[in-house]
């Protein structure tokens, strides 16, 4: 009895800690990439920035709750292309923001005097991502 309560308490604490870590990481990534200000700049809608932020937070919250309670939507075949379009727009914005960050790397390396080490820096980033993906695929998923 005590062990199952202890296991449950540890699971709750780890679940909450993991959720906070992942959520904070996603929001930090979006903030570092300046997606919302860049979107407002491109669309010339600085006055609607709070709507973009609210949509991001609301979508994250709704997605989390839907995943947590295993919500399923039946009979909404017409809604799927619209949701897919919004997901594609988000992925496109994320890819564009990442491209801008990668364009900043050579300029930053030049200003910091790291231009001779740029190849090694990019190689370390690529190898780190590849190693993490392989670890997740072969070790963690088992």
Coordinates of N, CA and C in Angstrom, one line a residue:
X1 N 0.8 -1.2 0.0 CA 0.0 0.0 0.0 C 0.9 1.3 0.0
X2 N 1.9 1.3 0.9 CA 2.7 2.5 1.0 C 3.5 2.6 -0.3
X3 N 4.0 1.5 -0.8 CA 4.8 1.6 -2.0 C 4.0 2.1 -3.2
X4 N 2.8 1.7 -3.4 CA 2.0 2.2 -4.5 C 1.6 3.7 -4.3
X5 N 1.4 4.1 -3.1 CA 1.2 5.5 -2.8 C 2.5 6.3 -3.2
X6 N 3.6 5.8 -2.8 CA 4.9 6.4 -3.0 C 5.1 6.5 -4.5
X7 N 4.9 5.4 -5.2 CA 5.1 5.3 -6.7 C 4.1 6.3 -7.4
X8 N 2.9 6.4 -6.9 CA 2.0 7.4 -7.5 C 2.4 8.8 -7.2
X9 N 2.9 9.1 -6.0 CA 3.4 10.5 -5.7 C 4.6 10.8 -6.6
X10 N 5.5 9.9 -6.7 CA 6.7 10.1 -7.5 C 6.3 10.3 -9.0
X11 N 5.3 9.5 -9.5 CA 4.8 9.7 -10.9 C 4.2 11.1 -11.1
X12 N 3.4 11.5 -10.1 CA 2.8 12.8 -10.2 C 3.8 13.9 -10.3
X13 N 4.8 13.9 -9.4 CA 5.8 14.9 -9.3 C 6.6 14.9 -10.6
X14 N 7.0 13.7 -11.1 CA 7.8 13.7 -12.3 C 7.0 14.1 -13.5
X15 N 5.7 13.8 -13.5 CA 4.9 14.2 -14.6 C 4.7 15.7 -14.7
X16 N 4.5 16.3 -13.6 CA 4.3 17.8 -13.5 C 5.7 18.4 -13.9
X17 N 6.8 17.9 -13.3 CA 8.1 18.5 -13.6 C 8.4 18.4 -15.1
X18 N 8.1 17.2 -15.7 CA 8.4 17.0 -17.1 C 7.5 17.9 -18.0
X19 N 6.3 18.1 -17.6 CA 5.4 19.0 -18.3 C 5.8 20.4 -18.3
X20 N 6.2 20.8 -17.1 CA 6.8 22.2 -17.0 C 8.0 22.4 -17.8
X21 N 8.9 21.4 -17.8 CA 10.2 21.5 -18.5 C 9.9 21.5 -20.0
X22 N 9.1 20.7 -20.5 CA 8.8 20.6 -22.0 C 8.0 21.9 -22.4
X23 N 7.0 22.3 -21.6 CA 6.3 23.5 -22.0 C 7.1 24.7 -21.9
X24 N 8.0 24.8 -21.0 CA 8.9 26.0 -20.9 C 9.9 26.0 -22.0
X25 N 10.3 24.8 -22.4 CA 11.2 24.7 -23.5 C 10.6 25.1 -24.9
X26 N 9.4 24.7 -25.1 CA 8.7 25.1 -26.3 C 8.5 26.6 -26.3
X27 N 8.0 27.2 -25.2 CA 7.7 28.6 -25.2 C 9.0 29.4 -25.3
X28 N 10.1 28.9 -24.7 CA 11.4 29.5 -24.8 C 11.9 29.5 -26.3
X29 N 11.7 28.4 -26.9 CA 12.1 28.3 -28.3 C 11.3 29.3 -29.2
X30 N 10.0 29.4 -29.0 CA 9.2 30.4 -29.7 C 9.6 31.8 -29.4
X31 N 10.0 32.1 -28.1 CA 10.4 33.4 -27.8 C 11.8 33.7 -28.3
X32 N 12.7 32.8 -28.3 CA 14.0 33.0 -28.8 C 14.0 33.2 -30.3
X33 N 13.1 32.5 -31.0 CA 13.0 32.7 -32.5 C 12.2 33.9 -32.8
X34 N 11.6 34.6 -31.9 CA 10.8 35.8 -32.1 C 9.7 35.6 -33.2
X35 N 9.0 34.5 -33.1 CA 8.0 34.2 -34.0 C 6.9 35.2 -34.0
X36 N 6.4 35.5 -32.9 CA 5.2 36.4 -32.8 C 5.5 37.8 -33.3
X37 N 6.6 38.4 -32.8 CA 7.0 39.8 -33.3 C 7.3 39.7 -34.8
X38 N 7.9 38.7 -35.3 CA 8.2 38.6 -36.7 C 6.9 38.4 -37.5
X39 N 6.0 37.7 -37.0 CA 4.7 37.5 -37.7 C 4.0 38.8 -37.7
X40 N 4.0 39.6 -36.6 CA 3.3 40.9 -36.6 C 4.0 41.8 -37.5
X41 N 5.3 41.7 -37.7 CA 6.1 42.6 -38.6 C 5.7 42.3 -40.0
X42 N 5.7 41.0 -40.4 CA 5.4 40.6 -41.8 C 4.0 41.0 -42.2
X43 N 3.0 40.9 -41.2 CA 1.6 41.2 -41.6 C 1.2 42.6 -41.2
X44 N 2.2 43.4 -40.7 CA 1.9 44.8 -40.3 C 0.7 44.9 -39.4
X45 N 0.8 44.0 -38.4 CA -0.4 44.0 -37.4 C 0.2 44.0 -36.0
X46 N 1.0 45.0 -35.6 CA 1.5 45.0 -34.3 C 0.5 45.2 -33.2
X47 N -0.7 45.8 -33.6 CA -1.7 46.0 -32.6 C -2.5 44.7 -32.3
X48 N -2.2 43.7 -33.1 CA -2.9 42.4 -32.8 C -2.0 41.3 -32.2
X49 N -0.9 41.8 -31.7 CA 0.1 40.9 -31.1 C -0.5 40.1 -30.0
X50 N -1.3 40.7 -29.2 CA -2.0 40.0 -28.1 C -2.9 38.9 -28.6
X51 N -3.4 39.0 -29.7 CA -4.3 37.9 -30.3 C -3.4 36.7 -30.7
X52 N -2.2 37.0 -31.3 CA -1.3 36.0 -31.6 C -0.9 35.2 -30.4
X53 N -0.5 35.9 -29.4 CA -0.1 35.3 -28.1 C -1.2 34.5 -27.5
X54 N -2.4 35.0 -27.5 CA -3.5 34.3 -26.9 C -3.8 33.0 -27.7
X55 N -3.7 33.1 -29.0 CA -4.0 31.9 -29.9 C -2.9 30.9 -29.6
X56 N -1.7 31.3 -29.4 CA -0.6 30.3 -29.1 C -0.8 29.6 -27.8
X57 N -1.2 30.4 -26.8 CA -1.4 29.9 -25.4 C -2.7 29.0 -25.4
X58 N -3.7 29.5 -26.0 CA -5.0 28.8 -26.1 C -4.8 27.4 -26.8
X59 N -4.1 27.5 -27.9 CA -3.9 26.3 -28.7 C -3.1 25.2 -28.0
X60 N -2.1 25.7 -27.3 CA -1.2 24.8 -26.4 C -2.0 24.2 -25.3
X61 N -2.8 25.0 -24.7 CA -3.7 24.5 -23.6 C -4.7 23.5 -24.1
X62 N -5.4 23.9 -25.1 CA -6.4 23.0 -25.7 C -5.8 21.7 -26.2
X63 N -4.6 21.7 -26.8 CA -4.0 20.5 -27.2 C -3.5 19.7 -26.1
X64 N -3.0 20.3 -25.0 CA -2.6 19.5 -23.8 C -3.8 18.8 -23.2
X65 N -4.9 19.6 -23.0 CA -6.1 19.0 -22.4 C -6.7 17.9 -23.3
X66 N -6.7 18.1 -24.6 CA -7.3 17.1 -25.5 C -6.4 15.8 -25.4
X67 N -5.1 16.0 -25.4 CA -4.2 14.8 -25.3 C -4.3 14.1 -23.9
X68 N -4.5 14.9 -22.9 CA -4.5 14.4 -21.5 C -5.8 13.5 -21.3
X69 N -6.9 14.0 -21.8 CA -8.2 13.3 -21.7 C -8.6 12.4 -22.9
X70 N -7.7 12.3 -23.8 CA -7.9 11.5 -25.0 C -9.2 11.8 -25.7
X71 N -9.3 13.1 -26.0 CA -10.5 13.6 -26.7 C -10.4 13.1 -28.2
X72 N -11.5 12.7 -28.7 CA -11.6 12.2 -30.1 C -12.8 13.0 -30.7
X73 N -12.5 13.3 -32.0 CA -13.6 14.0 -32.7 C -14.1 13.1 -33.8
X74 N -15.4 12.8 -33.8 CA -15.9 11.9 -34.9 C -16.8 12.7 -35.8
X75 N -16.8 12.4 -37.1 CA -17.7 13.0 -38.0 C -17.3 14.4 -38.4
X76 N -16.1 14.8 -38.3 CA -15.7 16.1 -38.6 C -14.6 16.0 -39.8
X77 N -15.0 15.3 -40.8 CA -14.1 15.1 -41.9 C -13.7 16.4 -42.6
X78 N -14.7 17.3 -42.7 CA -14.5 18.6 -43.3 C -13.5 19.5 -42.5
X79 N -13.4 19.2 -41.2 CA -12.5 20.1 -40.4 C -11.1 19.7 -40.5
X80 N -10.8 18.5 -40.9 CA -9.4 18.0 -41.0 C -8.5 18.8 -41.9
X81 N -8.9 19.2 -43.1 CA -8.1 20.0 -44.0 C -7.8 21.4 -43.4
X82 N -8.7 22.0 -42.6 CA -8.5 23.3 -42.0 C -7.5 23.2 -40.9
X83 N -7.6 22.1 -40.1 CA -6.6 21.9 -39.0 C -5.3 21.6 -39.6
X84 N -5.2 20.8 -40.7 CA -4.0 20.6 -41.4 C -3.3 21.8 -41.9
X85 N -4.2 22.7 -42.5 CA -3.6 24.0 -43.0 C -3.0 24.8 -41.9
X86 N -3.7 24.9 -40.7 CA -3.1 25.7 -39.6 C -1.8 25.1 -39.1
X87 N -1.8 23.7 -39.0 CA -0.6 23.1 -38.6 C 0.6 23.3 -39.6
X88 N 0.2 23.3 -40.9 CA 1.2 23.6 -41.9 C 1.8 25.0 -41.9
X89 N 0.9 25.9 -41.6 CA 1.3 27.3 -41.4 C 2.3 27.5 -40.3
X90 N 1.9 26.8 -39.1 CA 2.8 26.9 -38.0 C 4.1 26.3 -38.2
X91 N 4.2 25.1 -38.9 CA 5.4 24.5 -39.2 C 6.2 25.3 -40.2
X92 N 5.6 26.0 -41.1 CA 6.3 26.9 -42.0 C 6.9 28.1 -41.3
X93 N 6.1 28.6 -40.4 CA 6.7 29.8 -39.6 C 7.8 29.3 -38.8
X94 N 7.7 28.2 -38.2 CA 8.8 27.6 -37.4 C 10.1 27.4 -38.2
X95 N 9.9 26.8 -39.4 CA 11.0 26.6 -40.3 C 11.7 27.9 -40.8
X96 N 10.8 28.9 -41.1 CA 11.4 30.2 -41.5 C 12.1 30.8 -40.3
X97 N 11.6 30.7 -39.1 CA 12.3 31.3 -38.0 C 13.6 30.6 -37.7
X98 N 13.7 29.3 -37.9 CA 14.9 28.5 -37.7 C 15.9 28.9 -38.8
X99 N 15.4 29.1 -40.0 CA 16.3 29.6 -41.1 C 16.9 30.9 -40.8
X100 N 16.1 31.8 -40.3 CA 16.7 33.1 -39.9 C 17.8 33.0 -38.8
X101 N 17.5 32.1 -37.8 CA 18.5 31.8 -36.8 C 19.8 31.3 -37.4
X102 N 19.7 30.4 -38.3 CA 20.9 29.8 -39.0 C 21.6 30.9 -39.8
X103 N 20.9 31.8 -40.4 CA 21.5 32.9 -41.1 C 22.3 33.8 -40.1
X104 N 21.9 33.9 -38.9 CA 22.5 34.7 -37.9 C 23.8 34.1 -37.4
X105 N 23.9 32.8 -37.5 CA 25.1 32.1 -37.0 C 26.4 32.6 -37.6
X106 N 26.5 32.7 -38.9 CA 27.8 33.2 -39.5 C 28.1 34.6 -39.1
X107 N 27.1 35.5 -39.0 CA 27.4 36.9 -38.6 C 27.8 36.9 -37.1
X108 N 27.2 36.1 -36.3 CA 27.5 36.1 -34.9 C 29.0 35.5 -34.7
X109 N 29.3 34.5 -35.5 CA 30.6 33.9 -35.4 C 31.7 34.9 -35.8
X110 N 31.4 35.7 -36.9 CA 32.3 36.7 -37.3 C 32.6 37.8 -36.3
X111 N 31.5 38.2 -35.6 CA 31.6 39.3 -34.6 C 32.3 38.8 -33.4
X112 N 32.1 37.5 -33.0 CA 32.8 37.0 -31.8 C 34.1 36.4 -32.1
X113 N 34.6 36.5 -33.3 CA 35.9 36.0 -33.7 C 36.0 34.5 -33.7
X114 N 34.8 33.9 -34.0 CA 34.8 32.4 -34.0 C 34.7 31.9 -35.5
X115 N 34.9 32.7 -36.5 CA 34.8 32.3 -37.8 C 35.6 31.1 -38.2
X116 N 36.8 30.9 -37.7 CA 37.5 29.7 -38.0 C 36.9 28.4 -37.4
X117 N 36.1 28.6 -36.4 CA 35.4 27.5 -35.7 C 34.0 27.2 -36.1
X118 N 33.5 28.0 -37.1 CA 32.1 27.9 -37.5 C 31.7 26.5 -38.0
X119 N 32.6 25.9 -38.8 CA 32.4 24.5 -39.2 C 32.2 23.5 -38.1
X120 N 33.2 23.6 -37.1 CA 33.1 22.8 -36.0 C 31.8 23.0 -35.1
X121 N 31.4 24.3 -35.0 CA 30.2 24.6 -34.3 C 29.0 24.0 -34.9
X122 N 28.9 24.1 -36.2 CA 27.7 23.6 -36.9 C 27.8 22.0 -36.9
X123 N 29.0 21.5 -37.0 CA 29.1 20.0 -37.0 C 28.7 19.5 -35.6
X124 N 29.1 20.2 -34.5 CA 28.7 19.8 -33.2 C 27.2 19.8 -33.0
X125 N 26.6 20.9 -33.6 CA 25.1 21.0 -33.5 C 24.5 19.8 -34.2
X126 N 24.9 19.5 -35.4 CA 24.3 18.4 -36.2 C 24.6 17.1 -35.5
X127 N 25.8 16.8 -35.1 CA 26.1 15.5 -34.5 C 25.3 15.4 -33.1
X128 N 25.2 16.4 -32.4 CA 24.4 16.4 -31.2 C 22.9 16.0 -31.4
X129 N 22.4 16.7 -32.5 CA 21.0 16.4 -32.8 C 20.8 14.9 -33.3
X130 N 21.8 14.5 -34.1 CA 21.7 13.2 -34.7 C 21.9 12.1 -33.5
X131 N 22.8 12.4 -32.6 CA 23.0 11.4 -31.5 C 21.8 11.4 -30.6
X132 N 21.2 12.5 -30.3 CA 20.0 12.5 -29.5 C 18.9 11.8 -30.2
X133 N 18.7 12.0 -31.5 CA 17.6 11.3 -32.2 C 17.9 9.8 -32.2
X134 N 19.1 9.4 -32.5 CA 19.4 7.9 -32.5 C 19.2 7.3 -31.1
X135 N 19.6 8.0 -30.1 CA 19.5 7.6 -28.7 C 18.0 7.4 -28.4
X136 N 17.2 8.4 -28.8 CA 15.7 8.3 -28.5 C 15.1 7.1 -29.3
X137 N 15.6 6.9 -30.5 CA 15.0 5.9 -31.4 C 15.4 4.5 -30.9
X138 N 16.7 4.3 -30.6 CA 17.1 2.9 -30.3 C 17.1 2.6 -28.9
X139 N 17.3 3.5 -28.0 CA 17.5 3.2 -26.6 C 16.2 3.6 -25.8
X140 N 15.8 4.8 -25.9 CA 14.7 5.3 -25.0 C 13.4 4.7 -25.4
X141 N 13.1 4.4 -26.7 CA 11.8 3.9 -27.1 C 11.6 2.4 -26.7
X142 N 12.6 1.8 -26.3 CA 12.4 0.3 -25.9 C 11.7 0.1 -24.7

